[in-house]
Amino acid sequence: MRNLLSILALLIFFGCKLSEEKPIIQKLHTNWEFKSDHDSVWKSASVPGNIFSDLLEHKIIENPFILNNEEKVQWVSDSSWVYKTIFQLNKEILSKKHIELNFEGLDTRAKIYINGNYQLDTDNAFRNYTISLKDITIAKKNELKIEFQPANLINDGVTPFENRVYTRKAQFQYGWDWGPKLNTIGIWKDVYIKAYDILKIEDVYVKQLHLSDSLATISADISINAFENTQLFVDVLINNSKIATHSLDIEFDKKTYNILFGINNPKRWWPHNLGEPYLYDIKFIIRNKKEILDAISAKKGLRTLELISEKDSIGESFYFKVNDVPVYAKGANYIPQNSFQNKVTDQHYKKLLNDAVDANMNMLRVWGGGIYENAIFYDLCDEKGILVWQDFMFACAMYPGDKEFLANVKAEAKHQVKRLRNHASIALWAGNNENAEGWKRWGWQNGRSEDEKKQIWNDYLAVFDTILPNMVEEFSTTSYWESSPKYGRGNPNYKTEGDAHDWWVWHDAYSFEHFEQNVPRFVSEFGFQSFPTAEVINYINQKDSIDIHTDAIKSHQKHSRGFQLIDEYMKRDYLVPTNDEDYVYVSQLLQAKGITMGIEAQRRAKPTTMGSLFWQLNDCWPSISWSSIDYFGNWKALHYKARKSFKNILISTEKTKYDYDTYIINDSLVDVKGTLQLKIIDFYGKEIWSNSEEIIVKANSSQKVYHIPQVDIYKAGYVYIIEFNKAKSFYYFAKPKDLKLPKGIIEKEIKKTKNGFSINLQSTVLQKDIFLSSKKKGHFSDNFFDLLPNEEITIEFKTDAKTLEDLKIKTLNSL
Ligand code: BMA
């Protein structure tokens, strides 16, 4: 029906009868079977998918995400596997002059056979492969067979590195400090037939040549693969209206045709916290007088965007300029959402990226040990106005530099840069994660000869200083950054130049206060772990109640000092609970406290500092990790508190030598006027001191707006409340463990609403870090918040549940 309607619309549009002759696409996702290479029995398989999912489906392995099962399934990655399917080509396809078979992603080293005849070897999960079926006799029924080598294939590479670096696939699957070792093989992306007669469009590059308020000049490079010389037309449509028709002299072979057009009074694309992320729908239809031969469209956001990295009085800047405005980047590092990519649904992408926007994040870094993400990820980032810092997929290692490897990397980079270049959200291509820091600082050079070291560094430069920047330059207009971070924290310049990974806290066990004393220019990683919510813990253990001392939980903590560090830091700031449920709650508060201290110190340092991306947004399996959202999508305390610290208008107070200094950080692009209201109260609501002042906070700035001296006040029992327009902040003068929080009842009233429940809370005393929880699946509009004495607060709980009898309320007061 929809097809019919669009054909009808086109008929009306062209005012003549145009039939559609676009290439025919037939997905090959059915009839798949698999077996290990030494087995004789074939079993049904899902495509796209991977070997673990298929084995799990047939109950040959146990769920590796629960208990200690991960270790039981390691044999899977040591085996060779074969997949096959029988496919039929219908008459229409068979009648076409050109028939090709496309693989969007094979993981990884495989041999492809059609009807028993060898076709192709593959060795890069990040590239696509095409086989022309033109010269192969294609019967109506055909067998496609793919033989995969073991995922853990030991490579006989010339340089002695970790095994993973020799195979171009997701590196985290070999095990990471937040992820299991579940190294997959399989057909992980679409497989399809494409059939056509005269031509197909390969690609369109919609390039913005010039952008002003009155005009955008756009150039479109349309790559066409044609099989005859012919005269055709291209119609250009913007937001479904035809703006131009050009004639094209199409020549045999792969060629690129350039079309220029303009958009008057263009609307710009903005990160969502600064404006509307407006997208133009731009479509190109290639046709002759009778029929449409192919069409391609792109959603295009018009904006200027560049990384500004230039020498200044401090060292070297690192910030992003969007539409000529320096933009403070707020967000997190993103890792793959599952060890098994086939389990990640569109819904997962939508939810996670909504969660990022809800937490006022305007940038995500797609970290280099994962994957180049699916199209939907970038489409949603475009739509939602989230900037993407895109790493190439290289992390924490030195990589080979032989000819074959370099050619493979070059093809991968070309493919990925071209694939993502139309996205308004792409802000940066970065070469790798911590490879340079590791080489210079982590002892990787130990025990190697001078020649060997020279060779390894030259190989590094070949990839990250030559091939990757060249590919980015040749195929896009995006900025390139060689390695994140620019300097390791052993180098004194780490604070004054480029981006930094601030792991003094956590890895080096420095206090959270170190975030305030040492603020780099752009913090592209800093993080702290916490336990996930009860749902995840109970799933790992397959139990009904929280137990964090099981072997299963231990096997889901991948950082060797993880538990010890959480405990050590908790002792510094909190009273350490003895029961597991409370411990989990405080671990989340601890993580949120540390990371928001970092975010706020970094934002106060604007414009010297221009970015805060914490480590890490999400999890790839149920685990104890640095994430702010757990494997099941539940927000930890950090996500709720980061949402406040990332607001466009933030009030933030810092203790200095003699004072408490209050700043207002205004990320919006207008000056903001208002009344600054300040008061200190005790935990029973008695006012100790108050003041107010009219102020103006400059656009896009961080401004010190008030200070009070450190007079002798009752630090354990007072809270400092600062309000400015709708913004509000609470500052405590003592560490949580030293606060004298009163015991007091929280009155609650629960009402059923259309989308769940509304929960009304009040108390006669200050209640710190109220945590609402229920076993019912749902989302609280706020959580881990403070409630002031005699104030009312209403929280919405969005859920499909019909009742809410098990609502639990925890506070720091009640521990
Ligand atoms: C950073 C990342 C990851 C790692 C994380 C936590 O350095 O780049 O490699 O998982 O730290 O240790």
mmCIF file with all atom_site columns, N, CA and C in Angstrom, residues 494-554:
data_model
loop_
_atom_site.group_PDB
_atom_site.id
_atom_site.type_symbol
_atom_site.label_atom_id
_atom_site.label_alt_id
_atom_site.label_comp_id
_atom_site.label_asym_id
_atom_site.label_entity_id
_atom_site.label_seq_id
_atom_site.pdbx_PDB_ins_code
_atom_site.Cartn_x
_atom_site.Cartn_y
_atom_site.Cartn_z
_atom_site.occupancy
_atom_site.B_iso_or_equiv
_atom_site.pdbx_formal_charge
_atom_site.auth_seq_id
_atom_site.auth_comp_id
_atom_site.auth_asym_id
_atom_site.auth_atom_id
_atom_site.pdbx_PDB_model_num
ATOM 1   N N  . TYR A 1 494 ? 49.923 17.123  29.744 1.00 0.00 ? 494 TYR A N  1
ATOM 2   C CA . TYR A 1 494 ? 48.591 16.505  29.627 1.00 0.00 ? 494 TYR A CA 1
ATOM 3   C C  . TYR A 1 494 ? 47.504 17.493  30.064 1.00 0.00 ? 494 TYR A C  1
ATOM 4   N N  . LYS A 1 495 ? 47.909 18.435  30.941 1.00 0.00 ? 495 LYS A N  1
ATOM 5   C CA . LYS A 1 495 ? 46.927 19.372  31.504 1.00 0.00 ? 495 LYS A CA 1
ATOM 6   C C  . LYS A 1 495 ? 46.721 20.611  30.633 1.00 0.00 ? 495 LYS A C  1
ATOM 7   N N  . THR A 1 496 ? 47.708 20.875  29.795 1.00 0.00 ? 496 THR A N  1
ATOM 8   C CA . THR A 1 496 ? 47.663 22.153  29.080 1.00 0.00 ? 496 THR A CA 1
ATOM 9   C C  . THR A 1 496 ? 47.391 22.018  27.584 1.00 0.00 ? 496 THR A C  1
ATOM 10  N N  . GLU A 1 497 ? 47.490 20.779  27.074 1.00 0.00 ? 497 GLU A N  1
ATOM 11  C CA . GLU A 1 497 ? 47.333 20.604  25.618 1.00 0.00 ? 497 GLU A CA 1
ATOM 12  C C  . GLU A 1 497 ? 46.424 19.422  25.296 1.00 0.00 ? 497 GLU A C  1
ATOM 13  N N  . GLY A 1 498 ? 45.519 19.685  24.385 1.00 0.00 ? 498 GLY A N  1
ATOM 14  C CA . GLY A 1 498 ? 44.739 18.586  23.825 1.00 0.00 ? 498 GLY A CA 1
ATOM 15  C C  . GLY A 1 498 ? 43.767 17.950  24.789 1.00 0.00 ? 498 GLY A C  1
ATOM 16  N N  . ASP A 1 499 ? 43.373 16.710  24.464 1.00 0.00 ? 499 ASP A N  1
ATOM 17  C CA . ASP A 1 499 ? 42.418 16.010  25.338 1.00 0.00 ? 499 ASP A CA 1
ATOM 18  C C  . ASP A 1 499 ? 43.180 15.140  26.325 1.00 0.00 ? 499 ASP A C  1
ATOM 19  N N  . ALA A 1 500 ? 42.538 14.852  27.447 1.00 0.00 ? 500 ALA A N  1
ATOM 20  C CA . ALA A 1 500 ? 43.192 14.060  28.493 1.00 0.00 ? 500 ALA A CA 1
ATOM 21  C C  . ALA A 1 500 ? 42.263 12.970  28.998 1.00 0.00 ? 500 ALA A C  1
ATOM 22  N N  . HIS A 1 501 ? 42.878 11.837  29.384 1.00 0.00 ? 501 HIS A N  1
ATOM 23  C CA . HIS A 1 501 ? 42.131 10.795  30.094 1.00 0.00 ? 501 HIS A CA 1
ATOM 24  C C  . HIS A 1 501 ? 42.553 10.917  31.554 1.00 0.00 ? 501 HIS A C  1
ATOM 25  N N  . ASP A 1 502 ? 41.635 11.389  32.366 1.00 0.00 ? 502 ASP A N  1
ATOM 26  C CA . ASP A 1 502 ? 41.998 11.731  33.739 1.00 0.00 ? 502 ASP A CA 1
ATOM 27  C C  . ASP A 1 502 ? 41.768 10.538  34.666 1.00 0.00 ? 502 ASP A C  1
ATOM 28  N N  . TRP A 1 503 ? 42.738 9.627   34.680 1.00 0.00 ? 503 TRP A N  1
ATOM 29  C CA . TRP A 1 503 ? 42.576 8.418   35.500 1.00 0.00 ? 503 TRP A CA 1
ATOM 30  C C  . TRP A 1 503 ? 43.410 8.461   36.776 1.00 0.00 ? 503 TRP A C  1
ATOM 31  N N  . TRP A 1 504 ? 43.767 9.708   37.202 1.00 0.00 ? 504 TRP A N  1
ATOM 32  C CA . TRP A 1 504 ? 44.406 9.806   38.527 1.00 0.00 ? 504 TRP A CA 1
ATOM 33  C C  . TRP A 1 504 ? 43.417 9.233   39.531 1.00 0.00 ? 504 TRP A C  1
ATOM 34  N N  . VAL A 1 505 ? 42.166 9.659   39.344 1.00 0.00 ? 505 VAL A N  1
ATOM 35  C CA . VAL A 1 505 ? 41.098 9.083   40.162 1.00 0.00 ? 505 VAL A CA 1
ATOM 36  C C  . VAL A 1 505 ? 40.801 7.713   39.563 1.00 0.00 ? 505 VAL A C  1
ATOM 37  N N  . TRP A 1 506 ? 40.543 6.765   40.396 1.00 0.00 ? 506 TRP A N  1
ATOM 38  C CA . TRP A 1 506 ? 40.343 5.346   40.087 1.00 0.00 ? 506 TRP A CA 1
ATOM 39  C C  . TRP A 1 506 ? 41.666 4.644   39.847 1.00 0.00 ? 506 TRP A C  1
ATOM 40  N N  . HIS A 1 507 ? 42.223 4.634   38.633 1.00 0.00 ? 507 HIS A N  1
ATOM 41  C CA . HIS A 1 507 ? 43.394 3.791   38.386 1.00 0.00 ? 507 HIS A CA 1
ATOM 42  C C  . HIS A 1 507 ? 44.558 4.123   39.322 1.00 0.00 ? 507 HIS A C  1
ATOM 43  N N  . ASP A 1 508 ? 44.775 5.409   39.621 1.00 0.00 ? 508 ASP A N  1
ATOM 44  C CA . ASP A 1 508 ? 45.885 5.779   40.501 1.00 0.00 ? 508 ASP A CA 1
ATOM 45  C C  . ASP A 1 508 ? 45.416 6.072   41.922 1.00 0.00 ? 508 ASP A C  1
ATOM 46  N N  . ALA A 1 509 ? 44.140 5.844   42.174 1.00 0.00 ? 509 ALA A N  1
ATOM 47  C CA . ALA A 1 509 ? 43.552 5.959   43.518 1.00 0.00 ? 509 ALA A CA 1
ATOM 48  C C  . ALA A 1 509 ? 43.654 7.344   44.160 1.00 0.00 ? 509 ALA A C  1
ATOM 49  N N  . TYR A 1 510 ? 43.858 8.404   43.346 1.00 0.00 ? 510 TYR A N  1
ATOM 50  C CA . TYR A 1 510 ? 43.865 9.761   43.894 1.00 0.00 ? 510 TYR A CA 1
ATOM 51  C C  . TYR A 1 510 ? 42.470 10.114  44.396 1.00 0.00 ? 510 TYR A C  1
ATOM 52  N N  . SER A 1 511 ? 42.393 11.089  45.300 1.00 0.00 ? 511 SER A N  1
ATOM 53  C CA . SER A 1 511 ? 41.089 11.457  45.865 1.00 0.00 ? 511 SER A CA 1
ATOM 54  C C  . SER A 1 511 ? 40.247 12.154  44.795 1.00 0.00 ? 511 SER A C  1
ATOM 55  N N  . PHE A 1 512 ? 38.942 12.153  45.022 1.00 0.00 ? 512 PHE A N  1
ATOM 56  C CA . PHE A 1 512 ? 38.041 12.856  44.102 1.00 0.00 ? 512 PHE A CA 1
ATOM 57  C C  . PHE A 1 512 ? 38.425 14.336  43.987 1.00 0.00 ? 512 PHE A C  1
ATOM 58  N N  . GLU A 1 513 ? 38.963 14.889  45.085 1.00 0.00 ? 513 GLU A N  1
ATOM 59  C CA . GLU A 1 513 ? 39.331 16.314  45.086 1.00 0.00 ? 513 GLU A CA 1
ATOM 60  C C  . GLU A 1 513 ? 40.377 16.615  44.014 1.00 0.00 ? 513 GLU A C  1
ATOM 61  N N  . HIS A 1 514 ? 41.091 15.569  43.584 1.00 0.00 ? 514 HIS A N  1
ATOM 62  C CA . HIS A 1 514 ? 42.101 15.774  42.554 1.00 0.00 ? 514 HIS A CA 1
ATOM 63  C C  . HIS A 1 514 ? 41.477 16.307  41.261 1.00 0.00 ? 514 HIS A C  1
ATOM 64  N N  . PHE A 1 515 ? 40.217 15.939  41.026 1.00 0.00 ? 515 PHE A N  1
ATOM 65  C CA . PHE A 1 515 ? 39.508 16.476  39.850 1.00 0.00 ? 515 PHE A CA 1
ATOM 66  C C  . PHE A 1 515 ? 39.471 18.004  39.896 1.00 0.00 ? 515 PHE A C  1
ATOM 67  N N  . GLU A 1 516 ? 39.390 18.552  41.125 1.00 0.00 ? 516 GLU A N  1
ATOM 68  C CA . GLU A 1 516 ? 39.276 20.009  41.260 1.00 0.00 ? 516 GLU A CA 1
ATOM 69  C C  . GLU A 1 516 ? 40.641 20.690  41.178 1.00 0.00 ? 516 GLU A C  1
ATOM 70  N N  . GLN A 1 517 ? 41.670 19.946  41.594 1.00 0.00 ? 517 GLN A N  1
ATOM 71  C CA . GLN A 1 517 ? 42.994 20.573  41.614 1.00 0.00 ? 517 GLN A CA 1
ATOM 72  C C  . GLN A 1 517 ? 43.682 20.517  40.251 1.00 0.00 ? 517 GLN A C  1
ATOM 73  N N  . ASN A 1 518 ? 43.259 19.604  39.406 1.00 0.00 ? 518 ASN A N  1
ATOM 74  C CA . ASN A 1 518 ? 43.929 19.331  38.146 1.00 0.00 ? 518 ASN A CA 1
ATOM 75  C C  . ASN A 1 518 ? 42.915 19.287  37.036 1.00 0.00 ? 518 ASN A C  1
ATOM 76  N N  . VAL A 1 519 ? 42.762 20.381  36.329 1.00 0.00 ? 519 VAL A N  1
ATOM 77  C CA . VAL A 1 519 ? 41.703 20.362  35.307 1.00 0.00 ? 519 VAL A CA 1
ATOM 78  C C  . VAL A 1 519 ? 42.307 20.501  33.911 1.00 0.00 ? 519 VAL A C  1
ATOM 79  N N  . PRO A 1 520 ? 42.313 19.429  33.119 1.00 0.00 ? 520 PRO A N  1
ATOM 80  C CA . PRO A 1 520 ? 42.844 19.500  31.749 1.00 0.00 ? 520 PRO A CA 1
ATOM 81  C C  . PRO A 1 520 ? 41.950 20.299  30.797 1.00 0.00 ? 520 PRO A C  1
ATOM 82  N N  . ARG A 1 521 ? 42.356 20.404  29.542 1.00 0.00 ? 521 ARG A N  1
ATOM 83  C CA . ARG A 1 521 ? 41.655 21.242  28.561 1.00 0.00 ? 521 ARG A CA 1
ATOM 84  C C  . ARG A 1 521 ? 40.350 20.632  28.057 1.00 0.00 ? 521 ARG A C  1
ATOM 85  N N  . PHE A 1 522 ? 40.367 19.318  27.943 1.00 0.00 ? 522 PHE A N  1
ATOM 86  C CA . PHE A 1 522 ? 39.172 18.618  27.468 1.00 0.00 ? 522 PHE A CA 1
ATOM 87  C C  . PHE A 1 522 ? 39.311 17.203  28.018 1.00 0.00 ? 522 PHE A C  1
ATOM 88  N N  . VAL A 1 523 ? 38.372 16.816  28.867 1.00 0.00 ? 523 VAL A N  1
ATOM 89  C CA . VAL A 1 523 ? 38.544 15.517  29.530 1.00 0.00 ? 523 VAL A CA 1
ATOM 90  C C  . VAL A 1 523 ? 37.701 14.481  28.774 1.00 0.00 ? 523 VAL A C  1
ATOM 91  N N  . SER A 1 524 ? 38.409 13.697  27.950 1.00 0.00 ? 524 SER A N  1
ATOM 92  C CA . SER A 1 524 ? 37.673 12.750  27.101 1.00 0.00 ? 524 SER A CA 1
ATOM 93  C C  . SER A 1 524 ? 37.437 11.420  27.802 1.00 0.00 ? 524 SER A C  1
ATOM 94  N N  . GLU A 1 525 ? 38.045 11.212  28.967 1.00 0.00 ? 525 GLU A N  1
ATOM 95  C CA . GLU A 1 525 ? 37.729 10.063  29.815 1.00 0.00 ? 525 GLU A CA 1
ATOM 96  C C  . GLU A 1 525 ? 38.031 10.399  31.257 1.00 0.00 ? 525 GLU A C  1
ATOM 97  N N  . PHE A 1 526 ? 37.135 10.067  32.145 1.00 0.00 ? 526 PHE A N  1
ATOM 98  C CA . PHE A 1 526 ? 37.369 10.008  33.589 1.00 0.00 ? 526 PHE A CA 1
ATOM 99  C C  . PHE A 1 526 ? 36.207 9.202   34.125 1.00 0.00 ? 526 PHE A C  1
ATOM 100 N N  . GLY A 1 527 ? 36.479 8.377   35.122 1.00 0.00 ? 527 GLY A N  1
ATOM 101 C CA . GLY A 1 527 ? 35.372 7.510   35.524 1.00 0.00 ? 527 GLY A CA 1
ATOM 102 C C  . GLY A 1 527 ? 35.570 6.868   36.875 1.00 0.00 ? 527 GLY A C  1
ATOM 103 N N  . PHE A 1 528 ? 34.508 6.261   37.337 1.00 0.00 ? 528 PHE A N  1
ATOM 104 C CA . PHE A 1 528 ? 34.534 5.537   38.610 1.00 0.00 ? 528 PHE A CA 1
ATOM 105 C C  . PHE A 1 528 ? 33.448 4.463   38.569 1.00 0.00 ? 528 PHE A C  1
ATOM 106 N N  . GLN A 1 529 ? 33.766 3.296   39.112 1.00 0.00 ? 529 GLN A N  1
ATOM 107 C CA . GLN A 1 529 ? 32.802 2.186   39.049 1.00 0.00 ? 529 GLN A CA 1
ATOM 108 C C  . GLN A 1 529 ? 31.722 2.238   40.126 1.00 0.00 ? 529 GLN A C  1
ATOM 109 N N  . SER A 1 530 ? 30.638 1.521   39.860 1.00 0.00 ? 530 SER A N  1
ATOM 110 C CA . SER A 1 530 ? 29.654 1.254   40.915 1.00 0.00 ? 530 SER A CA 1
ATOM 111 C C  . SER A 1 530 ? 28.974 -0.075  40.618 1.00 0.00 ? 530 SER A C  1
ATOM 112 N N  . PHE A 1 531 ? 28.266 -0.567  41.623 1.00 0.00 ? 531 PHE A N  1
ATOM 113 C CA . PHE A 1 531 ? 27.444 -1.749  41.376 1.00 0.00 ? 531 PHE A CA 1
ATOM 114 C C  . PHE A 1 531 ? 26.231 -1.342  40.539 1.00 0.00 ? 531 PHE A C  1
ATOM 115 N N  . PRO A 1 532 ? 25.730 -2.287  39.742 1.00 0.00 ? 532 PRO A N  1
ATOM 116 C CA . PRO A 1 532 ? 24.505 -1.987  38.983 1.00 0.00 ? 532 PRO A CA 1
ATOM 117 C C  . PRO A 1 532 ? 23.286 -2.132  39.891 1.00 0.00 ? 532 PRO A C  1
ATOM 118 N N  . THR A 1 533 ? 22.103 -1.949  39.338 1.00 0.00 ? 533 THR A N  1
ATOM 119 C CA . THR A 1 533 ? 20.883 -2.070  40.147 1.00 0.00 ? 533 THR A CA 1
ATOM 120 C C  . THR A 1 533 ? 20.583 -3.532  40.467 1.00 0.00 ? 533 THR A C  1
ATOM 121 N N  . ALA A 1 534 ? 19.673 -3.712  41.416 1.00 0.00 ? 534 ALA A N  1
ATOM 122 C CA . ALA A 1 534 ? 19.323 -5.049  41.911 1.00 0.00 ? 534 ALA A CA 1
ATOM 123 C C  . ALA A 1 534 ? 18.951 -5.983  40.756 1.00 0.00 ? 534 ALA A C  1
ATOM 124 N N  . GLU A 1 535 ? 18.249 -5.457  39.764 1.00 0.00 ? 535 GLU A N  1
ATOM 125 C CA . GLU A 1 535 ? 17.796 -6.306  38.653 1.00 0.00 ? 535 GLU A CA 1
ATOM 126 C C  . GLU A 1 535 ? 18.987 -7.018  37.997 1.00 0.00 ? 535 GLU A C  1
ATOM 127 N N  . VAL A 1 536 ? 20.084 -6.279  37.804 1.00 0.00 ? 536 VAL A N  1
ATOM 128 C CA . VAL A 1 536 ? 21.256 -6.865  37.150 1.00 0.00 ? 536 VAL A CA 1
ATOM 129 C C  . VAL A 1 536 ? 21.959 -7.849  38.090 1.00 0.00 ? 536 VAL A C  1
ATOM 130 N N  . ILE A 1 537 ? 22.122 -7.438  39.338 1.00 0.00 ? 537 ILE A N  1
ATOM 131 C CA . ILE A 1 537 ? 22.824 -8.310  40.297 1.00 0.00 ? 537 ILE A CA 1
ATOM 132 C C  . ILE A 1 537 ? 22.071 -9.639  40.442 1.00 0.00 ? 537 ILE A C  1
ATOM 133 N N  . ASN A 1 538 ? 20.767 -9.543  40.574 1.00 0.00 ? 538 ASN A N  1
ATOM 134 C CA . ASN A 1 538 ? 19.970 -10.759 40.756 1.00 0.00 ? 538 ASN A CA 1
ATOM 135 C C  . ASN A 1 538 ? 19.966 -11.628 39.490 1.00 0.00 ? 538 ASN A C  1
ATOM 136 N N  . TYR A 1 539 ? 20.055 -10.988 38.358 1.00 0.00 ? 539 TYR A N  1
ATOM 137 C CA . TYR A 1 539 ? 20.122 -11.735 37.092 1.00 0.00 ? 539 TYR A CA 1
ATOM 138 C C  . TYR A 1 539 ? 21.451 -12.495 37.000 1.00 0.00 ? 539 TYR A C  1
ATOM 139 N N  . ILE A 1 540 ? 22.531 -11.821 37.351 1.00 0.00 ? 540 ILE A N  1
ATOM 140 C CA . ILE A 1 540 ? 23.849 -12.487 37.312 1.00 0.00 ? 540 ILE A CA 1
ATOM 141 C C  . ILE A 1 540 ? 23.824 -13.722 38.220 1.00 0.00 ? 540 ILE A C  1
ATOM 142 N N  . ASN A 1 541 ? 23.291 -13.513 39.433 1.00 0.00 ? 541 ASN A N  1
ATOM 143 C CA . ASN A 1 541 ? 23.274 -14.604 40.423 1.00 0.00 ? 541 ASN A CA 1
ATOM 144 C C  . ASN A 1 541 ? 22.130 -15.579 40.217 1.00 0.00 ? 541 ASN A C  1
ATOM 145 N N  . GLN A 1 542 ? 21.130 -15.184 39.419 1.00 0.00 ? 542 GLN A N  1
ATOM 146 C CA . GLN A 1 542 ? 19.893 -15.972 39.293 1.00 0.00 ? 542 GLN A CA 1
ATOM 147 C C  . GLN A 1 542 ? 19.270 -16.197 40.670 1.00 0.00 ? 542 GLN A C  1
ATOM 148 N N  . LYS A 1 543 ? 19.175 -15.090 41.414 1.00 0.00 ? 543 LYS A N  1
ATOM 149 C CA . LYS A 1 543 ? 18.594 -15.132 42.754 1.00 0.00 ? 543 LYS A CA 1
ATOM 150 C C  . LYS A 1 543 ? 17.552 -14.028 42.867 1.00 0.00 ? 543 LYS A C  1
ATOM 151 N N  . ASP A 1 544 ? 16.804 -14.042 43.968 1.00 0.00 ? 544 ASP A N  1
ATOM 152 C CA . ASP A 1 544 ? 15.760 -13.028 44.165 1.00 0.00 ? 544 ASP A CA 1
ATOM 153 C C  . ASP A 1 544 ? 16.220 -11.841 44.990 1.00 0.00 ? 544 ASP A C  1
ATOM 154 N N  . SER A 1 545 ? 17.313 -12.049 45.738 1.00 0.00 ? 545 SER A N  1
ATOM 155 C CA . SER A 1 545 ? 17.740 -10.924 46.580 1.00 0.00 ? 545 SER A CA 1
ATOM 156 C C  . SER A 1 545 ? 19.227 -10.668 46.403 1.00 0.00 ? 545 SER A C  1
ATOM 157 N N  . ILE A 1 546 ? 19.589 -9.433  46.717 1.00 0.00 ? 546 ILE A N  1
ATOM 158 C CA . ILE A 1 546 ? 20.954 -8.978  46.431 1.00 0.00 ? 546 ILE A CA 1
ATOM 159 C C  . ILE A 1 546 ? 22.022 -9.709  47.240 1.00 0.00 ? 546 ILE A C  1
ATOM 160 N N  . ASP A 1 547 ? 22.995 -10.272 46.527 1.00 0.00 ? 547 ASP A N  1
ATOM 161 C CA . ASP A 1 547 ? 24.156 -10.877 47.171 1.00 0.00 ? 547 ASP A CA 1
ATOM 162 C C  . ASP A 1 547 ? 25.359 -10.504 46.306 1.00 0.00 ? 547 ASP A C  1
ATOM 163 N N  . ILE A 1 548 ? 26.259 -9.707  46.882 1.00 0.00 ? 548 ILE A N  1
ATOM 164 C CA . ILE A 1 548 ? 27.386 -9.251  46.038 1.00 0.00 ? 548 ILE A CA 1
ATOM 165 C C  . ILE A 1 548 ? 28.676 -10.013 46.334 1.00 0.00 ? 548 ILE A C  1
ATOM 166 N N  . HIS A 1 549 ? 28.538 -11.123 47.075 1.00 0.00 ? 549 HIS A N  1
ATOM 167 C CA . HIS A 1 549 ? 29.754 -11.858 47.415 1.00 0.00 ? 549 HIS A CA 1
ATOM 168 C C  . HIS A 1 549 ? 29.832 -13.224 46.752 1.00 0.00 ? 549 HIS A C  1
ATOM 169 N N  . THR A 1 550 ? 29.094 -13.421 45.691 1.00 0.00 ? 550 THR A N  1
ATOM 170 C CA . THR A 1 550 ? 29.108 -14.728 45.026 1.00 0.00 ? 550 THR A CA 1
ATOM 171 C C  . THR A 1 550 ? 30.243 -14.786 44.000 1.00 0.00 ? 550 THR A C  1
ATOM 172 N N  . ASP A 1 551 ? 30.588 -16.017 43.595 1.00 0.00 ? 551 ASP A N  1
ATOM 173 C CA . ASP A 1 551 ? 31.609 -16.177 42.556 1.00 0.00 ? 551 ASP A CA 1
ATOM 174 C C  . ASP A 1 551 ? 31.112 -15.583 41.242 1.00 0.00 ? 551 ASP A C  1
ATOM 175 N N  . ALA A 1 552 ? 29.801 -15.687 41.043 1.00 0.00 ? 552 ALA A N  1
ATOM 176 C CA . ALA A 1 552 ? 29.233 -15.142 39.801 1.00 0.00 ? 552 ALA A CA 1
ATOM 177 C C  . ALA A 1 552 ? 29.481 -13.640 39.727 1.00 0.00 ? 552 ALA A C  1
ATOM 178 N N  . ILE A 1 553 ? 29.204 -12.935 40.828 1.00 0.00 ? 553 ILE A N  1
ATOM 179 C CA . ILE A 1 553 ? 29.433 -11.477 40.845 1.00 0.00 ? 553 ILE A CA 1
ATOM 180 C C  . ILE A 1 553 ? 30.916 -11.184 40.631 1.00 0.00 ? 553 ILE A C  1
ATOM 181 N N  . LYS A 1 554 ? 31.762 -11.979 41.274 1.00 0.00 ? 554 LYS A N  1
ATOM 182 C CA . LYS A 1 554 ? 33.209 -11.743 41.094 1.00 0.00 ? 554 LYS A CA 1
ATOM 183 C C  . LYS A 1 554 ? 33.603 -11.876 39.627 1.00 0.00 ? 554 LYS A C  1
#
